[in-house]
mmCIF file of C-alpha atoms in Angstrom:
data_model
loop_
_atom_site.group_PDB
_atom_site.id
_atom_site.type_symbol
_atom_site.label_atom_id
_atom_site.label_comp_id
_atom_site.label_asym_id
_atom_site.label_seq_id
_atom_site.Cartn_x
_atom_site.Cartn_y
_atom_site.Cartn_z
ATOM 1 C CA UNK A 1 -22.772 -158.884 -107.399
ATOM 2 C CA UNK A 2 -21.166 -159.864 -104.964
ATOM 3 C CA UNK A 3 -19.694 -158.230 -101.234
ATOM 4 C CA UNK A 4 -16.288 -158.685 -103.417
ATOM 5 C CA UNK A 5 -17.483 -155.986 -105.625
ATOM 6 C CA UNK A 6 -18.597 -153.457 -102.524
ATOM 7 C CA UNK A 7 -15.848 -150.427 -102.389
ATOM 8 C CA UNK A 8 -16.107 -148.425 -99.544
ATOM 9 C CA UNK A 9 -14.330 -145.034 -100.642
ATOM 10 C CA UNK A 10 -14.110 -141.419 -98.153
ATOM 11 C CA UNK A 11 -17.035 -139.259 -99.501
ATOM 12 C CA UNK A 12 -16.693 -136.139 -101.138
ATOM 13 C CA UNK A 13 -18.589 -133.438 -100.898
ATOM 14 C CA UNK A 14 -20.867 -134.080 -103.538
ATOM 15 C CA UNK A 15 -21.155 -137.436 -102.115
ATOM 16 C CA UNK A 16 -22.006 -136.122 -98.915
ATOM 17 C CA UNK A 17 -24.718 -133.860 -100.946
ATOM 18 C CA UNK A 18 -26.103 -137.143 -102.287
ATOM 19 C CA UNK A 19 -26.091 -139.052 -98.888
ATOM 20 C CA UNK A 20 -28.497 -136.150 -97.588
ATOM 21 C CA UNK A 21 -30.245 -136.759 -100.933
ATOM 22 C CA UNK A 22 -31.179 -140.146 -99.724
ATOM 23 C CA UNK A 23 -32.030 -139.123 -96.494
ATOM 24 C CA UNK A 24 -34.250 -136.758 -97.273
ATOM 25 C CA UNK A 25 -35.886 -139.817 -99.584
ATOM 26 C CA UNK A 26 -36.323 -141.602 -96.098
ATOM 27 C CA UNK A 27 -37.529 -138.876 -94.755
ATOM 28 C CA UNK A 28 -34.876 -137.523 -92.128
ATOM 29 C CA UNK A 29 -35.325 -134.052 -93.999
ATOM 30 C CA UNK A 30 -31.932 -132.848 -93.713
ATOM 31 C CA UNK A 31 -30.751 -128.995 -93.851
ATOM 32 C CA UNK A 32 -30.120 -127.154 -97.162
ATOM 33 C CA UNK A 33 -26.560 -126.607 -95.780
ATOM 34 C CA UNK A 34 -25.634 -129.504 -93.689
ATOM 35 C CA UNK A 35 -23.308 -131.042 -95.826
ATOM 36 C CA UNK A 36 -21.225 -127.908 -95.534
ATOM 37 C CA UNK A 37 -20.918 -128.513 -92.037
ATOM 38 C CA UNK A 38 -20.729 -131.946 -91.516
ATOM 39 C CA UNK A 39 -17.734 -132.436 -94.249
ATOM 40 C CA UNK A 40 -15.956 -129.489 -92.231
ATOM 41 C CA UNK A 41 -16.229 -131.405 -89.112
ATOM 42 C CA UNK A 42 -14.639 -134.475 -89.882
ATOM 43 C CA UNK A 43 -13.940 -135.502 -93.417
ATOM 44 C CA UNK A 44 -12.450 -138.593 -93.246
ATOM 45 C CA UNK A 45 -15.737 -139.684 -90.882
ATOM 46 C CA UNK A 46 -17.836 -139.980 -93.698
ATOM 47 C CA UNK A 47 -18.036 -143.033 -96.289
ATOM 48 C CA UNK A 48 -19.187 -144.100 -98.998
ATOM 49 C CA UNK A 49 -19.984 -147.687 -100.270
ATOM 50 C CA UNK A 50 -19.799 -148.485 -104.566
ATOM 51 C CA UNK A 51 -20.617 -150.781 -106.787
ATOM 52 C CA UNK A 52 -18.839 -150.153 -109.834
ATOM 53 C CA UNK A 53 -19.426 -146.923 -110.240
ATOM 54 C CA UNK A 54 -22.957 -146.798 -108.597
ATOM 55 C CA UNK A 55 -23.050 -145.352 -105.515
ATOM 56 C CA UNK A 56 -25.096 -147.464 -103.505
ATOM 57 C CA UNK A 57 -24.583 -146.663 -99.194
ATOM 58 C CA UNK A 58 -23.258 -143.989 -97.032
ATOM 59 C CA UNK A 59 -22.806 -144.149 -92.957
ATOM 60 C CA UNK A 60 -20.955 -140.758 -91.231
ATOM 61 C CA UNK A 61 -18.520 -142.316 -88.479
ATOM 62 C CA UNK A 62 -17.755 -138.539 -87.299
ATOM 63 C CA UNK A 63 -14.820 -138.121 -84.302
ATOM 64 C CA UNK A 64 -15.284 -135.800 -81.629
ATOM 65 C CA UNK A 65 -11.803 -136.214 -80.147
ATOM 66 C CA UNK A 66 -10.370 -139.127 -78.716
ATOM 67 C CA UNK A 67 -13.255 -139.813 -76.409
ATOM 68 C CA UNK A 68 -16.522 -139.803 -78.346
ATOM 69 C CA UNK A 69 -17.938 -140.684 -82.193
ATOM 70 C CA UNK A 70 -21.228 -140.286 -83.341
ATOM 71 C CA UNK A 71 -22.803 -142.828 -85.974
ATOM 72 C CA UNK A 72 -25.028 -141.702 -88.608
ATOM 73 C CA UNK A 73 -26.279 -141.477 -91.844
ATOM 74 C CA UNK A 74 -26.514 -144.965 -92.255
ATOM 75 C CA UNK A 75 -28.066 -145.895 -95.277
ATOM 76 C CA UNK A 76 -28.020 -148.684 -98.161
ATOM 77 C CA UNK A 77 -29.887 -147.800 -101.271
ATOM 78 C CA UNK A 78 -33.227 -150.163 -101.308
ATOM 79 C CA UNK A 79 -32.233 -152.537 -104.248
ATOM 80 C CA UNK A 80 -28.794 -153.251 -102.586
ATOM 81 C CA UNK A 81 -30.250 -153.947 -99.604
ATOM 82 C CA UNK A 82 -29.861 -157.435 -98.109
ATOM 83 C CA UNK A 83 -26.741 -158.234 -99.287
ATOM 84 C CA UNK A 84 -24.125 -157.597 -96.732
ATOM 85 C CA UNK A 85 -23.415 -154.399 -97.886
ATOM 86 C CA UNK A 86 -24.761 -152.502 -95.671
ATOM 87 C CA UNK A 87 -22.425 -154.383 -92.888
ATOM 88 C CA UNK A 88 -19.505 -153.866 -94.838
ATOM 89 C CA UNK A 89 -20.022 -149.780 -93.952
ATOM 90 C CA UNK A 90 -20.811 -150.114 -90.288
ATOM 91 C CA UNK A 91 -17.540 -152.396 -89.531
ATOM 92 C CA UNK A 92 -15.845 -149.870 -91.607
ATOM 93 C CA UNK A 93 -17.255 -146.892 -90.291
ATOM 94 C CA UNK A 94 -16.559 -148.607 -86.618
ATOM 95 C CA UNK A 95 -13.109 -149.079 -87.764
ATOM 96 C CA UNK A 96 -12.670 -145.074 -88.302
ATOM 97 C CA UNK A 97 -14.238 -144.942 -84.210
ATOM 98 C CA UNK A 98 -12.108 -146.971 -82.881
ATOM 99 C CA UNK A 99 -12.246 -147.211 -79.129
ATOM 100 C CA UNK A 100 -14.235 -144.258 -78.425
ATOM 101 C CA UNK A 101 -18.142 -144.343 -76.516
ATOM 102 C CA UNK A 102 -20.009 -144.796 -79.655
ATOM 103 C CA UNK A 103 -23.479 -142.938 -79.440
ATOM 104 C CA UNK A 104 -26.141 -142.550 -82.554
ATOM 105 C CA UNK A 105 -29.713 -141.932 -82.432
ATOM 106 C CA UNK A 106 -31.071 -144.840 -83.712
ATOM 107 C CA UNK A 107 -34.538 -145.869 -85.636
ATOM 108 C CA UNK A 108 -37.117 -147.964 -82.967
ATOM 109 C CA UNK A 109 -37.138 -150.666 -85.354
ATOM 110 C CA UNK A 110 -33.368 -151.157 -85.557
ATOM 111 C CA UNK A 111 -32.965 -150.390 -81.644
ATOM 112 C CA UNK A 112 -32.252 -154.761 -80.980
ATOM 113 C CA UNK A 113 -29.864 -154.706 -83.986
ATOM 114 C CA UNK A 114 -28.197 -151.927 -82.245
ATOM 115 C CA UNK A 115 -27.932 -153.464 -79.105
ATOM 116 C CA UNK A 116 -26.336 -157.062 -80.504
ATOM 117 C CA UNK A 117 -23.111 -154.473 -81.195
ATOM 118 C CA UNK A 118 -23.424 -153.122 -77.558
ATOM 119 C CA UNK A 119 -25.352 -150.232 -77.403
ATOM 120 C CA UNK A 120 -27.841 -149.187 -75.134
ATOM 121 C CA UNK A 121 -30.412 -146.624 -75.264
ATOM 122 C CA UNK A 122 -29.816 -143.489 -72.308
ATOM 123 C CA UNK A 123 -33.310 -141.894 -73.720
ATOM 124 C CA UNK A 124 -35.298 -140.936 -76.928
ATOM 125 C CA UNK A 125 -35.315 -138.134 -78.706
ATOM 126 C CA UNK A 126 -38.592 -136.724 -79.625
ATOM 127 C CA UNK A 127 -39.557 -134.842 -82.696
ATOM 128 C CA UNK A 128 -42.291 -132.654 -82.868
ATOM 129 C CA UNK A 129 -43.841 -130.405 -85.751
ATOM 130 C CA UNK A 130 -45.519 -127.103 -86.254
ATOM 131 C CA UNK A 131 -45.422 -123.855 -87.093
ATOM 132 C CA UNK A 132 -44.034 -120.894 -87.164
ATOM 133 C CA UNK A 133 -44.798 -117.097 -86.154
ATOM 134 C CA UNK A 134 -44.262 -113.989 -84.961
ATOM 135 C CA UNK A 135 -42.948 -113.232 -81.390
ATOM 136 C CA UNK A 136 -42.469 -110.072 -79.789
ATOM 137 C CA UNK A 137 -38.001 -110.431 -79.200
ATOM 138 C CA UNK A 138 -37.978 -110.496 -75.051
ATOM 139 C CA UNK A 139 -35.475 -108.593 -72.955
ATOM 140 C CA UNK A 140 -32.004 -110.937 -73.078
ATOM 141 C CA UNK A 141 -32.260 -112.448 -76.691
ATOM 142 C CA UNK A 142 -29.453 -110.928 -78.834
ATOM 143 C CA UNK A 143 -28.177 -112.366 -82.409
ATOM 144 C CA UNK A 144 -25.908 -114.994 -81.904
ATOM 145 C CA UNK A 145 -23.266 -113.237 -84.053
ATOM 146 C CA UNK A 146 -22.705 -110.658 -81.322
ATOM 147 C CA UNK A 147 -21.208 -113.162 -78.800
ATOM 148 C CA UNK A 148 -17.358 -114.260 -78.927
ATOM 149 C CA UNK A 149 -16.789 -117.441 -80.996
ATOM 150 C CA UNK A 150 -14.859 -118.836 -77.706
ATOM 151 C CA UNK A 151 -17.474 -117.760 -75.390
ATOM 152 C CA UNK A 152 -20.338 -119.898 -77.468
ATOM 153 C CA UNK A 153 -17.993 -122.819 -77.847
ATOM 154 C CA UNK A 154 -17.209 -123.190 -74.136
ATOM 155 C CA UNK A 155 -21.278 -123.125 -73.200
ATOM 156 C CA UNK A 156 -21.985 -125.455 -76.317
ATOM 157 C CA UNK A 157 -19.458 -127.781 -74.672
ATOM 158 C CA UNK A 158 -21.201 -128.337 -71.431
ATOM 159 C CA UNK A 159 -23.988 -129.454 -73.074
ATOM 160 C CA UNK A 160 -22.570 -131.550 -75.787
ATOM 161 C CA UNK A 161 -20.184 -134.801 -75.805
ATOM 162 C CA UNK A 162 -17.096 -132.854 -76.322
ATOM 163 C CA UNK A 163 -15.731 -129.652 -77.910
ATOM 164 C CA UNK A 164 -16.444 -129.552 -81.714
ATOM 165 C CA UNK A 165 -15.063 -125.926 -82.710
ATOM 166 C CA UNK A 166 -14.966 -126.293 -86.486
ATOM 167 C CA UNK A 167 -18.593 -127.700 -86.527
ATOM 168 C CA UNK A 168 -19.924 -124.677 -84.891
ATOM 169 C CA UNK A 169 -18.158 -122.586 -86.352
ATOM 170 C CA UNK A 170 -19.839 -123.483 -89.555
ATOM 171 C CA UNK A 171 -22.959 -124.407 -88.032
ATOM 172 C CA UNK A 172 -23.742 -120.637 -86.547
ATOM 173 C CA UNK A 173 -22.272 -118.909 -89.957
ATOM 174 C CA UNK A 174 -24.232 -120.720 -91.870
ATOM 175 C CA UNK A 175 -27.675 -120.616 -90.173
ATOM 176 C CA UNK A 176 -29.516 -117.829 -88.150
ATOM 177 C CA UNK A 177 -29.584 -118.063 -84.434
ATOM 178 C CA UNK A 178 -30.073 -116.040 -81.135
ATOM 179 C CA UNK A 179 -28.123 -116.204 -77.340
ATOM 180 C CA UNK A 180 -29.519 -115.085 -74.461
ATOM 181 C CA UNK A 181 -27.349 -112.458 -72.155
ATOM 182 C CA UNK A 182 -28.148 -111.832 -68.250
ATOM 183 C CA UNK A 183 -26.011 -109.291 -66.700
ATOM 184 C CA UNK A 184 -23.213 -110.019 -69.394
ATOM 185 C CA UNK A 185 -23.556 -113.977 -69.031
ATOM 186 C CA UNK A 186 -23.999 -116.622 -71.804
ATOM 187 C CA UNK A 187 -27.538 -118.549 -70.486
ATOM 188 C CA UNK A 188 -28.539 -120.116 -73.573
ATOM 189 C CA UNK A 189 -28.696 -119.986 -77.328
ATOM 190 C CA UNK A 190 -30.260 -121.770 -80.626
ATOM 191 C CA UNK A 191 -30.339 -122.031 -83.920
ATOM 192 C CA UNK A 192 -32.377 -122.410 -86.738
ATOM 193 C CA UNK A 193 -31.692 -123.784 -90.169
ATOM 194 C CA UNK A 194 -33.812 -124.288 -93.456
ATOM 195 C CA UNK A 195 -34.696 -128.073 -94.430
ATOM 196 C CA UNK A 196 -35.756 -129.802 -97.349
ATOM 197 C CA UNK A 197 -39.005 -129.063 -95.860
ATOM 198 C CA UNK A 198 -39.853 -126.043 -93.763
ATOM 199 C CA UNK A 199 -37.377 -125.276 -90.664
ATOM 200 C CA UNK A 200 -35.562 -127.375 -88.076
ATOM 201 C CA UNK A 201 -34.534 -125.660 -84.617
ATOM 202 C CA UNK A 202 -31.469 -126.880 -83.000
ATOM 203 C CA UNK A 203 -29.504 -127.454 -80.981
ATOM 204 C CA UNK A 204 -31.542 -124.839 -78.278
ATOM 205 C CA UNK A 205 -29.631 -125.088 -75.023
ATOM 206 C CA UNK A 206 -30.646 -122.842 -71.865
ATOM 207 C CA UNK A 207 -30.053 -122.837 -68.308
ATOM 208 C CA UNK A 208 -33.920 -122.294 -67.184
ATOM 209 C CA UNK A 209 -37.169 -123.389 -69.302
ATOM 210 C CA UNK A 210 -37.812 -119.249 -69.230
ATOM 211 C CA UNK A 211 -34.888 -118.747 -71.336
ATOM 212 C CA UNK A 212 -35.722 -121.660 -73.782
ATOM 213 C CA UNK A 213 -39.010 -120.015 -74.807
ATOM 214 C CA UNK A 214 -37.661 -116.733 -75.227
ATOM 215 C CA UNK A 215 -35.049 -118.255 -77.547
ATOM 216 C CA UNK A 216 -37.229 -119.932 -79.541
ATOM 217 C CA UNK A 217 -39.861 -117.687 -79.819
ATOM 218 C CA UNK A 218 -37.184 -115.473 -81.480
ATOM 219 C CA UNK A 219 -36.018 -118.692 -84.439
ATOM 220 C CA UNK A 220 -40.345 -118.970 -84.972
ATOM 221 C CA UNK A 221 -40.254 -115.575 -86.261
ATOM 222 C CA UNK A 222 -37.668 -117.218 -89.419
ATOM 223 C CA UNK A 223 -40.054 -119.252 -90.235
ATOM 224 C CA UNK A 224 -43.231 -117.622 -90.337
ATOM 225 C CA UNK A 225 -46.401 -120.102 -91.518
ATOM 226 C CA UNK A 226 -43.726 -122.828 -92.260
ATOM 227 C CA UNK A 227 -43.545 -126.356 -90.659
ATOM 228 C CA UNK A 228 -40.893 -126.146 -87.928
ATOM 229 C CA UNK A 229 -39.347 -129.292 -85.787
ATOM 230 C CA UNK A 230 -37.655 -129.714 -83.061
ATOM 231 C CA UNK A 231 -35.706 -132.835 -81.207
ATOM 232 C CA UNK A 232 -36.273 -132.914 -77.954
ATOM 233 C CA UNK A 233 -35.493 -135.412 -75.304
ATOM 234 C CA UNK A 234 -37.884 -137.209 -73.514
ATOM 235 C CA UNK A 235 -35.646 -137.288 -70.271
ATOM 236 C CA UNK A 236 -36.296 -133.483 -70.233
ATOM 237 C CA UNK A 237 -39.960 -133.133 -69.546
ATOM 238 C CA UNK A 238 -39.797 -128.629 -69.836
ATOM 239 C CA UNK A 239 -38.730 -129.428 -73.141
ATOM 240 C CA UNK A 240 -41.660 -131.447 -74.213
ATOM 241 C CA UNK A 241 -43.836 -128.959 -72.402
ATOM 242 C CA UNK A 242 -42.099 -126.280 -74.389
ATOM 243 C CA UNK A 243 -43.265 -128.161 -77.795
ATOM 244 C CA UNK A 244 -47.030 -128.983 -76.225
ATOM 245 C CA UNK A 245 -47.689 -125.121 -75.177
ATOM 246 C CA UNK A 246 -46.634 -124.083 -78.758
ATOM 247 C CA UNK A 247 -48.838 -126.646 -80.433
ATOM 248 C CA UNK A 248 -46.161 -129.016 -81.653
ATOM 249 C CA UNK A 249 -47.168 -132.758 -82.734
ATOM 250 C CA UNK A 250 -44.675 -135.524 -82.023
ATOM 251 C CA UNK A 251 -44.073 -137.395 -85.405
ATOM 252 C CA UNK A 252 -41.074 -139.173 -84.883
ATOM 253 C CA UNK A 253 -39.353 -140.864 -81.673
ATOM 254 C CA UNK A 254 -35.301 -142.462 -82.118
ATOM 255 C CA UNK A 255 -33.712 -143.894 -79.147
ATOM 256 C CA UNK A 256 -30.310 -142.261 -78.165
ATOM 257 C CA UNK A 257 -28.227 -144.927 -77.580
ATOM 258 C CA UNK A 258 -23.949 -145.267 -76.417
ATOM 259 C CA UNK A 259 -21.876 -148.655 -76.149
ATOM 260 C CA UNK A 260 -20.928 -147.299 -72.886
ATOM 261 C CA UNK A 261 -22.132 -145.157 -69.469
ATOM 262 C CA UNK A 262 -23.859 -142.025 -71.371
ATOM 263 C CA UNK A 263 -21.778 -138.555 -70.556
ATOM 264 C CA UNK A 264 -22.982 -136.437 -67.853
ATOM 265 C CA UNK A 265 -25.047 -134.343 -70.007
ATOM 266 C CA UNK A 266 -27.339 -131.426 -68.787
ATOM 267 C CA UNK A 267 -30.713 -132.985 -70.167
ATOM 268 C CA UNK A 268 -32.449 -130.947 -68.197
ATOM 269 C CA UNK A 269 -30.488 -128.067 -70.411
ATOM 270 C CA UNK A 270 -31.229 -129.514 -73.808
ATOM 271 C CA UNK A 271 -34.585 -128.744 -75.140
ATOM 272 C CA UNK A 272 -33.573 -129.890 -78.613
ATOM 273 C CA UNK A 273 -30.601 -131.500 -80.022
ATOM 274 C CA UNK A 274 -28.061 -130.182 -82.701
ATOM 275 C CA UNK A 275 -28.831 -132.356 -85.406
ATOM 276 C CA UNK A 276 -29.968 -136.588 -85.365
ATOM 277 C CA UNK A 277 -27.387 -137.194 -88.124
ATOM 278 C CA UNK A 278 -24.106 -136.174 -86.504
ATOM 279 C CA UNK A 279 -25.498 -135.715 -82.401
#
């Protein structure tokens, strides 16, 4: 074969379903529903690479609007690899990007490949592993269903790289998740979603590291005895505290990385990222 033979087609959903299939095979453990959400988001951001009729690579080139796109899912099947295939998707995904800051959260190992396009890492994100169980639901934590749609998007947009209204939409109707209220005010919220193995918690945003544990105190009770993870950054030390204190192991460390200045993002508010795949 030959990169002649390489068609790079927009994924379907079912092709998006087998793109998670693959990375679960790599071990990324994707959510039983992601692919719901991620097609929703940006449809046309996510491609797929044939040979034949084989599918044989995926990478998600998602647009968050005309300022920001996130890179992921980047993945050649393992006996197409090394044939310029895999390049073939990144210049195409990059295509779909256009001008925009480019971020992904990228492998260590691929971090100086990375950079030879222009990126640079801003900080690493963190993921740590344990359990799940019962809490006591403190004083402020309410289900995330009971707060206004617009009021949730406007606080998940201070601490993300841009508004991304159809993504959470689907994100928080398709998962379970909890906001914390003081004296009528939006301070923080999370969610938690079932993975190809156990639970994965994010994104949990909060205005004090108080408010993070009561949050996610109240997603460990969905997952009682099952293995639950959680991104955090390294550039916000409460959060890695938060993991520690709870008995969370780190198994897993990707470097966020943009091609230009990172966005002013509350770090010190994010004590786990939405979702590694699509920021």
């Amino acid at each position: 074969m030959t990169q002649d033979d390489f068609i790079i087609r927009q994924m379907t959903p079912a092709d998006l379903e087998l793109a998670l299939d693959w990375a679960a095979a790599e071990g990324w453990n994707p959510g039983l529903t992601d692919a719901i959400a991620f097609h929703q988001t940006d449809a046309k951001g996510f491609l797929m690479g044939h040979i034949g009729d084989q599918p044989a690579g995926s990478i998600a080139a998602v647009r968050y609007g005309d300022r920001y796109g996130f890179l992921g899912l980047y993945i050649v099947q393992p006996q197409w690899r090394g044939r310029g295939y895999g390049m073939q998707l990144w210049q195409a995904g990059l295509q779909i990007l256009g001008d925009r800051t480019l971020a992904l959260d990228g492998v260590l190992a691929q971090v100086d490949n990375y950079q030879t396009f222009g990126f640079k890492t801003a900080h690493h994100h963190i993921r740590y592993e344990g359990l799940g169980e019962a809490y006591a639901k403190q004083a402020g934590v309410v289900p995330l269903r009971d707060i206004p749609f617009t009021t949730l998007l406007d606080y998940d947009t201070q601490h993300f790289l841009d508004r991304r209204p159809t993504f959470l939409q689907a994100w928080v109707g398709l998962n379970e998740g909890y906001a914390f209220l003081e004296h009528g005010q939006l301070l923080g919220y999370g969610v938690i979603r079932a993975t190809r193995r156990g639970f994965k918690l994010g994104p949990l945003f909060a205005d004090r590291p108080a408010i993070a544990q009561a949050l996610f105190q109240a997603l460990l009770t969905h997952a009682i005895g099952q293995p639950v993870f959680l991104d955090c950054p390294d550039a916000n030390p409460e959060a890695i505290a938060l993991a520690e204190t709870h008995d969370m192991k780190p198994v897993f460390t990707c470097a966020r990385m943009y091609t230009q200045a990172p966005p002013p993002l509350p770090l010190a508010k994010i004590f786990g990222v939405t979702t590694l795949e699509l920021g």
